[in-house]
Each structure stands twice: as structure tokens, then as C-alpha cells.
Tab-separated table of N, CA and C in Angstrom:
chain	number	residue	atom	x	y	z
A	34	MET	N	0.783	-1.253	-0.031
A	34	MET	CA	-0.012	0.009	0.092
A	34	MET	C	0.938	1.179	-0.081
A	35	THR	N	0.681	2.133	-1.004
A	35	THR	CA	1.337	3.391	-1.029
A	35	THR	C	0.450	4.464	-0.351
A	36	ALA	N	1.023	5.344	0.387
A	36	ALA	CA	0.337	6.455	0.853
A	36	ALA	C	1.216	7.794	0.887
A	37	ALA	N	0.591	8.892	0.735
A	37	ALA	CA	1.543	10.116	0.822
A	37	ALA	C	1.532	10.378	2.391
A	38	ALA	N	2.697	10.497	2.897
A	38	ALA	CA	2.933	10.767	4.196
A	38	ALA	C	2.900	12.295	4.327
A	39	PRO	N	2.961	12.889	5.651
A	39	PRO	CA	3.068	14.369	5.660
A	39	PRO	C	4.212	14.908	5.094
A	40	VAL	N	4.188	16.083	4.678
A	40	VAL	CA	5.413	16.795	3.887
A	40	VAL	C	6.039	17.365	5.056
A	41	LEU	N	7.340	17.207	5.195
A	41	LEU	CA	8.293	17.774	6.156
A	41	LEU	C	8.797	19.022	5.618
A	42	GLN	N	9.286	19.853	6.691
A	42	GLN	CA	9.818	21.192	6.391
A	42	GLN	C	11.302	21.020	6.258
A	43	GLY	N	11.819	21.419	5.218
A	43	GLY	CA	13.291	21.512	5.093
A	43	GLY	C	13.903	22.694	5.298
A	44	LEU	N	15.319	22.887	5.059
A	44	LEU	CA	16.036	24.262	5.138
A	44	LEU	C	15.405	25.162	4.128
A	45	TYR	N	15.514	26.476	4.381
A	45	TYR	CA	15.237	27.486	3.515
A	45	TYR	C	13.721	27.448	2.969
A	46	GLY	N	12.856	26.864	3.828
A	46	GLY	CA	11.364	26.788	3.463
A	46	GLY	C	11.048	25.823	2.399
A	47	HIS	N	11.841	24.787	2.179
A	47	HIS	CA	11.684	23.892	1.264
A	47	HIS	C	10.720	22.762	1.759
A	48	SER	N	9.717	22.263	0.971
A	48	SER	CA	8.821	21.199	1.456
A	48	SER	C	9.482	19.941	0.964
A	49	ILE	N	9.495	18.852	1.833
A	49	ILE	CA	10.046	17.606	1.523
A	49	ILE	C	8.848	16.700	1.386
A	50	PRO	N	8.619	16.294	0.094
A	50	PRO	CA	7.426	15.244	-0.112
A	50	PRO	C	7.792	13.960	0.205
A	51	LEU	N	6.936	13.237	1.048
A	51	LEU	CA	7.386	12.002	1.559
A	51	LEU	C	6.311	10.924	0.986
A	52	TYR	N	6.660	9.621	0.895
A	52	TYR	CA	5.930	8.486	0.453
A	52	TYR	C	6.242	7.425	1.356
A	53	THR	N	5.150	6.565	1.660
A	53	THR	CA	5.291	5.266	2.559
A	53	THR	C	4.581	4.214	1.884
A	54	TRP	N	5.156	3.014	2.211
A	54	TRP	CA	4.588	1.810	1.775
A	54	TRP	C	4.462	0.958	2.893
A	55	GLN	N	3.325	0.341	3.265
A	55	GLN	CA	3.332	-0.357	4.436
A	55	GLN	C	2.786	-1.877	4.127
A	56	PRO	N	3.070	-2.848	4.846
A	56	PRO	CA	2.495	-4.273	4.649
A	56	PRO	C	1.016	-4.191	4.850
A	57	GLU	N	0.421	-5.257	4.320
A	57	GLU	CA	-1.027	-5.306	4.582
A	57	GLU	C	-1.385	-5.134	5.975
A	58	HIS	N	-0.650	-5.725	6.847
A	58	HIS	CA	-0.868	-5.598	8.333
A	58	HIS	C	0.153	-4.754	9.065
A	59	PRO	N	0.043	-3.508	8.922
A	59	PRO	CA	1.300	-2.614	9.400
A	59	PRO	C	1.595	-2.994	10.870
A	60	GLU	N	0.696	-3.505	11.617
A	60	GLU	CA	1.079	-3.819	13.089
A	60	GLU	C	1.991	-5.026	13.111
A	61	ASN	N	2.261	-5.720	12.042
A	61	ASN	CA	3.255	-6.829	12.029
A	61	ASN	C	4.453	-6.525	11.323
A	62	ALA	N	4.567	-5.268	11.115
A	62	ALA	CA	5.928	-4.946	10.434
A	62	ALA	C	7.121	-5.158	11.354
A	63	ARG	N	8.174	-5.653	10.514
A	63	ARG	CA	9.341	-6.031	11.265
A	63	ARG	C	10.578	-4.913	11.157
A	64	PHE	N	10.593	-4.146	10.168
A	64	PHE	CA	11.641	-3.150	10.010
A	64	PHE	C	11.183	-2.063	9.182
A	65	VAL	N	11.994	-0.961	9.132
A	65	VAL	CA	11.815	0.164	8.257
A	65	VAL	C	12.997	0.323	7.464
A	66	VAL	N	12.595	0.653	6.115
A	66	VAL	CA	13.698	0.932	5.045
A	66	VAL	C	13.385	2.385	4.510
A	67	GLN	N	14.355	3.224	4.672
A	67	GLN	CA	14.341	4.621	4.153
A	67	GLN	C	15.244	4.500	2.785
A	68	ILE	N	14.530	4.989	1.693
A	68	ILE	CA	15.174	4.978	0.292
A	68	ILE	C	15.648	6.351	0.049
A	69	ALA	N	16.792	6.478	-0.433
A	69	ALA	CA	17.365	7.864	-1.013
A	69	ALA	C	17.726	7.507	-2.336
A	70	HIS	N	16.953	8.163	-3.397
A	70	HIS	CA	16.965	7.737	-4.740
A	70	HIS	C	18.213	8.374	-5.363
A	71	GLY	N	18.588	7.969	-6.664
A	71	GLY	CA	19.568	8.494	-7.365
A	71	GLY	C	19.320	9.708	-8.210
A	72	MET	N	20.301	10.210	-9.019
A	72	MET	CA	20.095	11.324	-9.881
A	72	MET	C	19.071	11.026	-10.941
A	73	ALA	N	18.408	12.086	-11.284
A	73	ALA	CA	17.383	12.084	-12.387
A	73	ALA	C	16.278	10.925	-12.083
A	74	GLU	N	16.090	10.656	-10.761
A	74	GLU	CA	15.182	9.823	-10.399
A	74	GLU	C	14.099	10.509	-9.537
A	75	HIS	N	13.276	9.800	-8.961
A	75	HIS	CA	12.253	10.138	-7.779
A	75	HIS	C	11.761	8.947	-7.133
A	76	ALA	N	11.392	9.350	-5.889
A	76	ALA	CA	10.929	8.231	-4.984
A	76	ALA	C	10.010	7.214	-5.451
A	77	ARG	N	9.055	7.658	-6.366
A	77	ARG	CA	8.064	6.620	-6.769
A	77	ARG	C	8.562	5.763	-7.770
A	78	ARG	N	9.709	5.946	-8.344
A	78	ARG	CA	10.367	5.111	-9.232
A	78	ARG	C	10.738	3.736	-8.443
A	79	TYR	N	10.807	3.871	-7.155
A	79	TYR	CA	11.187	2.655	-6.336
A	79	TYR	C	9.813	1.717	-5.951
A	80	ASP	N	8.633	2.098	-6.428
A	80	ASP	CA	7.524	1.507	-6.044
A	80	ASP	C	7.460	0.076	-6.110
A	81	ARG	N	7.866	-0.506	-7.095
A	81	ARG	CA	7.974	-2.043	-7.142
A	81	ARG	C	9.088	-2.645	-6.198
A	82	PHE	N	9.952	-1.959	-5.969
A	82	PHE	CA	10.980	-2.359	-4.908
A	82	PHE	C	10.526	-2.328	-3.541
A	83	ALA	N	9.834	-1.158	-3.204
A	83	ALA	CA	9.085	-0.848	-1.941
A	83	ALA	C	7.982	-1.894	-1.611
A	84	ARG	N	7.317	-2.252	-2.727
A	84	ARG	CA	6.257	-3.101	-2.651
A	84	ARG	C	6.793	-4.619	-2.238
A	85	HIS	N	7.931	-4.834	-2.914
A	85	HIS	CA	8.610	-6.134	-2.537
A	85	HIS	C	9.058	-6.330	-1.088
A	86	LEU	N	9.575	-5.139	-0.629
A	86	LEU	CA	9.965	-5.071	0.826
A	86	LEU	C	8.824	-5.134	1.787
A	87	THR	N	7.747	-4.668	1.392
A	87	THR	CA	6.441	-4.687	2.315
A	87	THR	C	6.072	-6.043	2.447
A	88	GLU	N	6.228	-6.870	1.338
A	88	GLU	CA	6.015	-8.308	1.393
A	88	GLU	C	6.826	-9.086	2.352
A	89	GLN	N	8.049	-8.432	2.492
A	89	GLN	CA	8.951	-9.126	3.451
A	89	GLN	C	8.813	-8.566	4.975
A	90	GLY	N	7.770	-7.654	5.037
A	90	GLY	CA	7.431	-7.186	6.423
A	90	GLY	C	8.109	-5.761	6.750
A	91	ALA	N	8.452	-5.052	5.687
A	91	ALA	CA	8.976	-3.842	5.801
A	91	ALA	C	7.877	-2.661	5.782
A	92	ILE	N	8.122	-1.545	6.393
A	92	ILE	CA	7.578	-0.204	6.150
A	92	ILE	C	8.622	0.469	5.455
A	93	VAL	N	8.272	1.093	4.252
A	93	VAL	CA	9.348	1.734	3.379
A	93	VAL	C	8.849	3.276	3.428
A	94	ILE	N	9.866	4.091	3.569
A	94	ILE	CA	9.738	5.554	3.508
A	94	ILE	C	10.688	6.050	2.443
A	95	ALA	N	10.250	7.055	1.716
A	95	ALA	CA	11.078	7.682	0.804
A	95	ALA	C	10.760	9.118	0.483
A	96	HIS	N	11.693	9.944	0.006
A	96	HIS	CA	11.277	11.364	-0.276
A	96	HIS	C	11.947	11.685	-1.667
A	97	ASP	N	11.358	12.736	-2.227
A	97	ASP	CA	12.037	13.146	-3.444
A	97	ASP	C	12.918	14.183	-3.123
A	98	HIS	N	14.393	14.058	-3.483
A	98	HIS	CA	15.278	15.056	-3.419
A	98	HIS	C	15.048	16.323	-3.911
A	99	ARG	N	15.449	17.385	-3.392
A	99	ARG	CA	15.220	18.743	-4.071
A	99	ARG	C	15.431	18.661	-5.641
A	100	GLY	N	14.612	19.232	-6.446
A	100	GLY	CA	14.771	19.256	-7.810
A	100	GLY	C	14.461	18.034	-8.543
A	101	HIS	N	13.791	16.938	-7.813
A	101	HIS	CA	13.417	15.822	-8.348
A	101	HIS	C	11.902	15.488	-7.966
A	102	GLY	N	11.161	14.691	-8.897
A	102	GLY	CA	9.801	14.437	-8.571
A	102	GLY	C	8.975	15.575	-8.040
A	103	ARG	N	8.074	15.461	-6.880
A	103	ARG	CA	7.280	16.541	-6.492
A	103	ARG	C	8.069	17.636	-5.966
A	104	ALA	N	9.417	17.527	-5.820
A	104	ALA	CA	10.188	18.570	-5.204
A	104	ALA	C	10.825	19.325	-6.297
A	105	ALA	N	10.544	19.176	-7.499
A	105	ALA	CA	11.132	19.919	-8.666
A	105	ALA	C	10.429	21.250	-8.757
A	106	THR	N	10.453	22.079	-7.856
A	106	THR	CA	9.692	23.301	-7.894
A	106	THR	C	10.359	24.534	-8.400
A	107	SER	N	11.889	24.408	-8.719
A	107	SER	CA	12.391	25.696	-9.077
A	107	SER	C	12.294	25.920	-10.493
A	108	GLY	N	11.888	24.936	-11.384
A	108	GLY	CA	11.647	24.905	-12.738
A	108	GLY	C	12.876	24.365	-13.461
A	109	VAL	N	13.930	24.044	-12.525
A	109	VAL	CA	15.139	23.409	-13.242
A	109	VAL	C	15.376	22.144	-12.557
A	110	TYR	N	15.139	21.053	-13.272
A	110	TYR	CA	15.101	19.652	-12.804
A	110	TYR	C	16.632	19.309	-12.199
A	111	GLY	N	16.653	18.798	-11.101
A	111	GLY	CA	18.030	18.489	-10.377
A	111	GLY	C	18.643	19.583	-9.752
A	112	HIS	N	17.984	20.790	-9.700
A	112	HIS	CA	18.660	21.920	-9.002
A	112	HIS	C	18.177	21.824	-7.491
A	113	TYR	N	19.309	21.737	-6.622
A	113	TYR	CA	19.075	21.671	-5.122
A	113	TYR	C	18.669	22.965	-4.509
A	114	GLY	N	19.164	24.036	-5.053
A	114	GLY	CA	18.803	25.276	-4.474
A	114	GLY	C	19.913	26.238	-4.752
A	115	ASP	N	19.645	27.601	-4.711
A	115	ASP	CA	20.684	28.548	-4.871
A	115	ASP	C	21.624	28.842	-3.844
A	116	GLN	N	21.244	28.416	-2.682
A	116	GLN	CA	22.148	28.602	-1.433
A	116	GLN	C	22.496	27.312	-0.793
A	117	ASN	N	23.627	26.874	-0.678
A	117	ASN	CA	23.981	25.784	0.163
A	117	ASN	C	23.043	24.499	-0.300
A	118	GLY	N	22.920	24.208	-1.508
A	118	GLY	CA	22.080	23.162	-1.994
A	118	GLY	C	22.653	21.807	-1.448
A	119	TRP	N	23.939	21.600	-1.448
A	119	TRP	CA	24.385	20.235	-1.088
A	119	TRP	C	24.057	20.056	0.525
A	120	GLN	N	24.293	21.033	1.289
A	120	GLN	CA	23.918	20.977	2.652
A	120	GLN	C	22.396	20.696	2.827
A	121	ALA	N	21.546	21.426	2.184
A	121	ALA	CA	20.211	21.354	2.234
A	121	ALA	C	19.717	19.902	1.892
A	122	VAL	N	20.248	19.377	0.864
A	122	VAL	CA	19.817	18.021	0.359
A	122	VAL	C	20.328	17.001	1.349
A	123	THR	N	21.443	17.092	2.054
A	123	THR	CA	21.989	16.082	3.011
A	123	THR	C	21.117	16.356	4.273
A	124	GLU	N	20.687	17.494	4.617
A	124	GLU	CA	19.876	17.761	5.780
A	124	GLU	C	18.375	17.025	5.547
A	125	ASP	N	17.926	17.045	4.374
A	125	ASP	CA	16.705	16.462	4.139
A	125	ASP	C	16.641	14.937	4.505
A	126	VAL	N	17.721	14.296	4.042
A	126	VAL	CA	17.854	12.785	4.313
A	126	VAL	C	17.688	12.651	5.857
A	127	TRP	N	18.401	13.430	6.674
A	127	TRP	CA	18.389	13.445	8.068
A	127	TRP	C	17.064	13.691	8.703
A	128	ARG	N	16.188	14.710	8.132
A	128	ARG	CA	15.018	14.970	8.644
A	128	ARG	C	14.018	13.778	8.305
A	129	VAL	N	14.292	13.226	7.300
A	129	VAL	CA	13.239	12.021	6.928
A	129	VAL	C	13.668	10.883	7.896
A	130	HIS	N	14.869	10.597	8.229
A	130	HIS	CA	15.300	9.601	9.110
A	130	HIS	C	14.829	9.994	10.590
A	131	GLN	N	14.877	11.176	10.950
A	131	GLN	CA	14.300	11.593	12.256
A	131	GLN	C	12.720	11.342	12.317
A	132	PHE	N	11.907	11.779	11.172
A	132	PHE	CA	10.602	11.464	11.154
A	132	PHE	C	10.313	10.120	11.301
A	133	ALA	N	11.151	9.141	10.526
A	133	ALA	CA	10.830	7.664	10.537
A	133	ALA	C	11.075	7.080	11.869
A	134	LEU	N	12.112	7.579	12.549
A	134	LEU	CA	12.394	7.098	14.091
A	134	LEU	C	11.369	7.609	14.987
A	135	GLN	N	10.724	8.768	14.754
A	135	GLN	CA	9.615	9.185	15.706
A	135	GLN	C	8.463	8.389	15.472
A	136	ARG	N	8.163	8.165	14.094
A	136	ARG	CA	6.953	7.269	13.888
A	136	ARG	C	6.929	5.814	14.075
A	137	TRP	N	8.141	5.235	13.999
A	137	TRP	CA	8.341	3.756	14.150
A	137	TRP	C	9.535	3.599	15.126
A	138	PRO	N	9.456	3.994	16.350
A	138	PRO	CA	10.646	3.820	17.216
A	138	PRO	C	11.013	2.374	17.561
A	139	GLN	N	10.072	1.570	17.661
A	139	GLN	CA	10.231	0.332	18.195
A	139	GLN	C	10.801	-0.863	17.093
A	140	LEU	N	11.012	-0.240	15.774
A	140	LEU	CA	11.541	-1.053	14.666
A	140	LEU	C	12.896	-0.795	14.291
A	141	PRO	N	13.635	-1.711	13.858
A	141	PRO	CA	15.032	-1.500	13.385
A	141	PRO	C	14.992	-0.670	12.048
A	142	HIS	N	15.882	0.206	11.825
A	142	HIS	CA	15.773	1.147	10.538
A	142	HIS	C	16.995	0.847	9.748
A	143	PHE	N	16.673	0.885	8.355
A	143	PHE	CA	17.807	0.555	7.549
A	143	PHE	C	17.619	1.612	6.449
A	144	LEU	N	18.879	2.079	5.756
A	144	LEU	CA	18.789	3.098	4.803
A	144	LEU	C	19.389	2.469	3.621
A	145	PHE	N	18.505	2.451	2.517
A	145	PHE	CA	19.037	2.118	1.192
A	145	PHE	C	19.307	3.412	0.314
A	146	ALA	N	20.418	3.572	-0.133
A	146	ALA	CA	20.836	4.780	-0.862
A	146	ALA	C	21.433	4.404	-2.287
A	147	HIS	N	20.875	4.900	-3.401
A	147	HIS	CA	21.372	4.520	-4.571
A	147	HIS	C	22.114	5.611	-5.295
A	148	SER	N	23.268	5.357	-6.029
A	148	SER	CA	23.904	6.344	-6.909
A	148	SER	C	24.212	7.733	-6.126
A	149	MET	N	23.630	8.763	-6.677
A	149	MET	CA	23.697	9.959	-6.165
A	149	MET	C	23.170	10.088	-4.792
A	150	GLY	N	22.080	9.299	-4.463
A	150	GLY	CA	21.559	9.259	-3.019
A	150	GLY	C	22.589	8.539	-2.029
A	151	SER	N	23.474	7.722	-2.587
A	151	SER	CA	24.592	7.142	-1.720
A	151	SER	C	25.573	8.211	-1.333
A	152	PHE	N	25.848	9.233	-2.159
A	152	PHE	CA	26.844	10.255	-1.869
A	152	PHE	C	26.114	11.215	-0.825
A	153	ILE	N	24.890	11.684	-1.212
A	153	ILE	CA	24.158	12.401	-0.246
A	153	ILE	C	24.097	11.831	1.127
A	154	THR	N	23.724	10.571	1.261
A	154	THR	CA	23.662	9.809	2.607
A	154	THR	C	24.876	9.810	3.230
A	155	LEU	N	26.017	9.480	2.473
A	155	LEU	CA	27.264	9.392	3.064
A	155	LEU	C	27.642	10.927	3.702
A	156	SER	N	27.349	11.903	3.053
A	156	SER	CA	27.720	13.206	3.640
A	156	SER	C	26.876	13.631	4.678
A	157	SER	N	25.548	13.165	4.789
A	157	SER	CA	24.760	13.212	5.911
A	157	SER	C	24.998	12.450	7.114
A	158	LEU	N	25.543	11.292	6.877
A	158	LEU	CA	26.077	10.339	7.957
A	158	LEU	C	27.315	10.990	8.621
A	159	LEU	N	28.018	11.836	7.922
A	159	LEU	CA	29.135	12.389	8.621
A	159	LEU	C	28.798	13.520	9.386
A	160	GLU	N	27.627	14.021	9.233
A	160	GLU	CA	27.146	15.197	9.972
A	160	GLU	C	26.285	14.919	11.075
A	161	HIS	N	25.496	13.802	11.153
A	161	HIS	CA	24.478	13.470	12.039
A	161	HIS	C	24.594	12.085	12.623
A	162	PRO	N	24.079	11.853	13.892
A	162	PRO	CA	24.176	10.662	14.560
A	162	PRO	C	23.010	9.637	14.196
A	163	TYR	N	23.056	9.136	12.967
A	163	TYR	CA	21.932	8.176	12.592
A	163	TYR	C	21.806	6.944	13.486
A	164	GLN	N	20.613	6.467	13.726
A	164	GLN	CA	20.398	5.284	14.410
A	164	GLN	C	19.902	4.214	13.413
A	165	LEU	N	20.955	3.455	12.887
A	165	LEU	CA	20.632	2.466	11.872
A	165	LEU	C	21.081	1.192	12.242
A	166	ALA	N	20.220	0.131	11.789
A	166	ALA	CA	20.490	-1.315	12.007
A	166	ALA	C	21.469	-1.677	10.852
A	167	GLY	N	21.284	-0.969	9.774
A	167	GLY	CA	22.139	-1.272	8.471
A	167	GLY	C	21.983	-0.112	7.449
A	168	LEU	N	23.038	-0.036	6.651
A	168	LEU	CA	23.223	0.767	5.504
A	168	LEU	C	23.578	0.048	4.280
A	169	ILE	N	22.678	0.259	3.217
A	169	ILE	CA	22.950	-0.403	1.885
A	169	ILE	C	23.233	0.699	0.978
A	170	LEU	N	24.438	0.648	0.344
A	170	LEU	CA	24.865	1.676	-0.715
A	170	LEU	C	24.809	1.035	-2.110
A	171	SER	N	24.135	1.405	-3.044
A	171	SER	CA	23.904	0.774	-4.393
A	171	SER	C	24.446	1.710	-5.425
A	172	GLY	N	25.318	1.208	-6.284
A	172	GLY	CA	25.742	2.187	-7.434
A	172	GLY	C	26.665	3.305	-6.900
A	173	SER	N	27.239	2.908	-5.675
A	173	SER	CA	28.285	3.913	-5.084
A	173	SER	C	29.670	3.632	-5.662
A	174	ASN	N	30.691	4.406	-5.320
A	174	ASN	CA	32.048	4.065	-5.714
A	174	ASN	C	33.076	4.607	-4.786
A	175	HIS	N	34.253	4.281	-4.977
A	175	HIS	CA	35.392	4.851	-4.300
A	175	HIS	C	36.300	5.157	-5.323
A	176	GLU	N	36.845	6.497	-5.297
A	176	GLU	CA	37.843	6.983	-6.302
A	176	GLU	C	38.992	7.283	-5.656
A	177	PRO	N	40.141	7.229	-6.397
A	177	PRO	CA	41.524	7.428	-5.743
A	177	PRO	C	41.388	9.057	-5.433
A	178	PRO	N	42.105	9.460	-4.366
A	178	PRO	CA	42.129	11.018	-3.940
A	178	PRO	C	42.470	11.855	-5.096
A	179	LEU	N	43.575	11.524	-5.908
A	179	LEU	CA	43.968	12.469	-7.094
A	179	LEU	C	42.766	12.626	-7.977
A	180	ARG	N	42.066	11.536	-8.372
A	180	ARG	CA	40.941	11.732	-9.293
A	180	ARG	C	39.888	12.590	-8.725
A	181	VAL	N	39.580	12.436	-7.441
A	181	VAL	CA	38.554	13.231	-6.682
A	181	VAL	C	39.018	14.710	-6.668
A	182	ARG	N	40.200	15.030	-6.393
A	182	ARG	CA	40.754	16.345	-6.463
A	182	ARG	C	40.444	17.057	-7.820
A	183	ALA	N	40.968	16.299	-8.786
A	183	ALA	CA	40.576	16.810	-10.260
A	183	ALA	C	39.248	17.074	-10.462
A	184	ALA	N	38.492	16.045	-10.221
A	184	ALA	CA	37.053	16.272	-10.385
A	184	ALA	C	36.352	17.466	-9.720
A	185	ARG	N	36.932	17.658	-8.515
A	185	ARG	CA	36.438	18.821	-7.660
A	185	ARG	C	36.767	20.117	-8.380
A	186	GLN	N	37.958	20.222	-8.878
A	186	GLN	CA	38.333	21.389	-9.647
A	186	GLN	C	37.714	21.580	-10.808
A	187	ILE	N	37.340	20.583	-11.704
A	187	ILE	CA	36.503	20.590	-12.911
A	187	ILE	C	35.070	21.099	-12.418
A	188	ALA	N	34.480	20.573	-11.431
A	188	ALA	CA	33.248	20.918	-10.861
A	188	ALA	C	33.183	22.401	-10.594
A	189	ALA	N	34.305	22.773	-9.777
A	189	ALA	CA	34.207	24.219	-9.283
A	189	ALA	C	34.271	25.145	-10.566
A	190	PHE	N	35.062	24.801	-11.515
A	190	PHE	CA	35.141	25.635	-12.753
A	190	PHE	C	33.767	25.677	-13.346
A	191	GLU	N	33.117	24.515	-13.443
A	191	GLU	CA	31.883	24.424	-14.267
A	191	GLU	C	30.752	25.277	-13.374
A	192	ARG	N	30.833	25.205	-12.209
A	192	ARG	CA	29.902	25.868	-11.240
A	192	ARG	C	30.031	27.375	-11.588
A	193	TRP	N	31.356	27.765	-11.709
A	193	TRP	CA	31.607	29.174	-11.894
A	193	TRP	C	31.200	29.654	-13.376
A	194	ARG	N	31.418	28.858	-14.272
A	194	ARG	CA	31.113	29.049	-15.587
A	194	ARG	C	29.665	29.098	-15.960
A	195	GLN	N	29.001	28.137	-15.371
A	195	GLN	CA	27.489	28.071	-15.635
A	195	GLN	C	26.623	28.832	-14.660
A	196	GLY	N	27.016	29.111	-13.510
A	196	GLY	CA	26.264	29.915	-12.480
A	196	GLY	C	25.515	28.908	-11.663
A	197	PRO	N	24.698	29.239	-10.679
A	197	PRO	CA	24.070	28.271	-9.731
A	197	PRO	C	23.059	27.380	-10.350
A	198	ARG	N	22.418	27.846	-11.554
A	198	ARG	CA	21.289	27.092	-12.062
A	198	ARG	C	21.936	26.355	-13.398
A	199	GLY	N	23.153	26.324	-13.561
A	199	GLY	CA	23.717	25.510	-14.813
A	199	GLY	C	23.454	24.038	-14.752
A	200	ARG	N	23.295	23.511	-15.945
A	200	ARG	CA	23.130	22.156	-16.201
A	200	ARG	C	24.261	21.399	-16.683
A	201	ALA	N	24.425	20.070	-16.348
A	201	ALA	CA	25.829	19.410	-16.519
A	201	ALA	C	25.677	18.608	-17.867
A	202	ASN	N	24.542	18.815	-18.642
A	202	ASN	CA	24.469	17.988	-20.002
A	202	ASN	C	24.577	18.821	-21.188
């Protein structure tokens, strides 16, 4: 069962649209899975996966990252925000986690993060004390430090060249 959960308040007045999937008998739920989707995706793309998890006894909660799905309100798809966008999108993952802990405190919580969602989640984990039974990173990677430094320099140049609403395609 899919239901729209309450909309959370994010940084800078942003609304965080939530989605939940629950087993047929929610009182028998065994665990909670929070999903952080990848780039150019949205939470509802995980409907089939979430339904499968509910068949295993999970309550699933997901949100649309800023600039994605129902949160694409700036008119520029994929745009996190004009100020501190990365900080804001990582804070959103934390706020969804806090909401889930308050709503289902008796259950173990897992976080599944795919691709861009894995990087957002890892950044958020460095800033906040998550209470997780497990973390699943899908489509993530590890790059050598020299490559990361070069990529950051290129990204900084592109951000300067294109401005805060520039697109990478």
C-alpha cells in the first residue's frame, strides 16, 4: 500500500514530499527501510522495490530530493537550491530519518541509498548521529584521491562558468 505521508519542512522553506509503503498488516511490520534515490530519479520510481520489501515485512519511506519528482519546484530539474544546496539536500535525508524514527521507534531502521543518493547519504552520515541497523549503498564508488581532487576542480570551474542554475548535460 502506498500513501502520501506528511510533507516535512526542510531548510530554506523547502517542502520535503514523503511517500510510505506499508505491509497489509502494518502492526506486524518487522523493520523500516528509508530510500534515498539517485540522480534524475524520484521516490516513486522505487514503487516495485518498496512493494517487494513490504511483502517481507518492511515499512518503506522515501522522499523526493530537491529538484526531483514532486520537489522539482524551481523549474530546473535536478537543482538543489541557490544557496547551500548540498547542505540542504543532505539535511533533508536526516530529517526524513528523524521522522521515521519518531513514527516507528520500536523497529530497526535501514537506509538504502542509490547512486547520487549514496553520496548524499554518506555526507549526511558524517554530519548526524543516525540510528541505523544497516546501510545499503547501491551504485556508489570509491575513487582515488587524485581523481577526486581533479573532479572537484572541474566541478568548481563548471559551477563558476554556468552559475548556480547551470546544467551538466
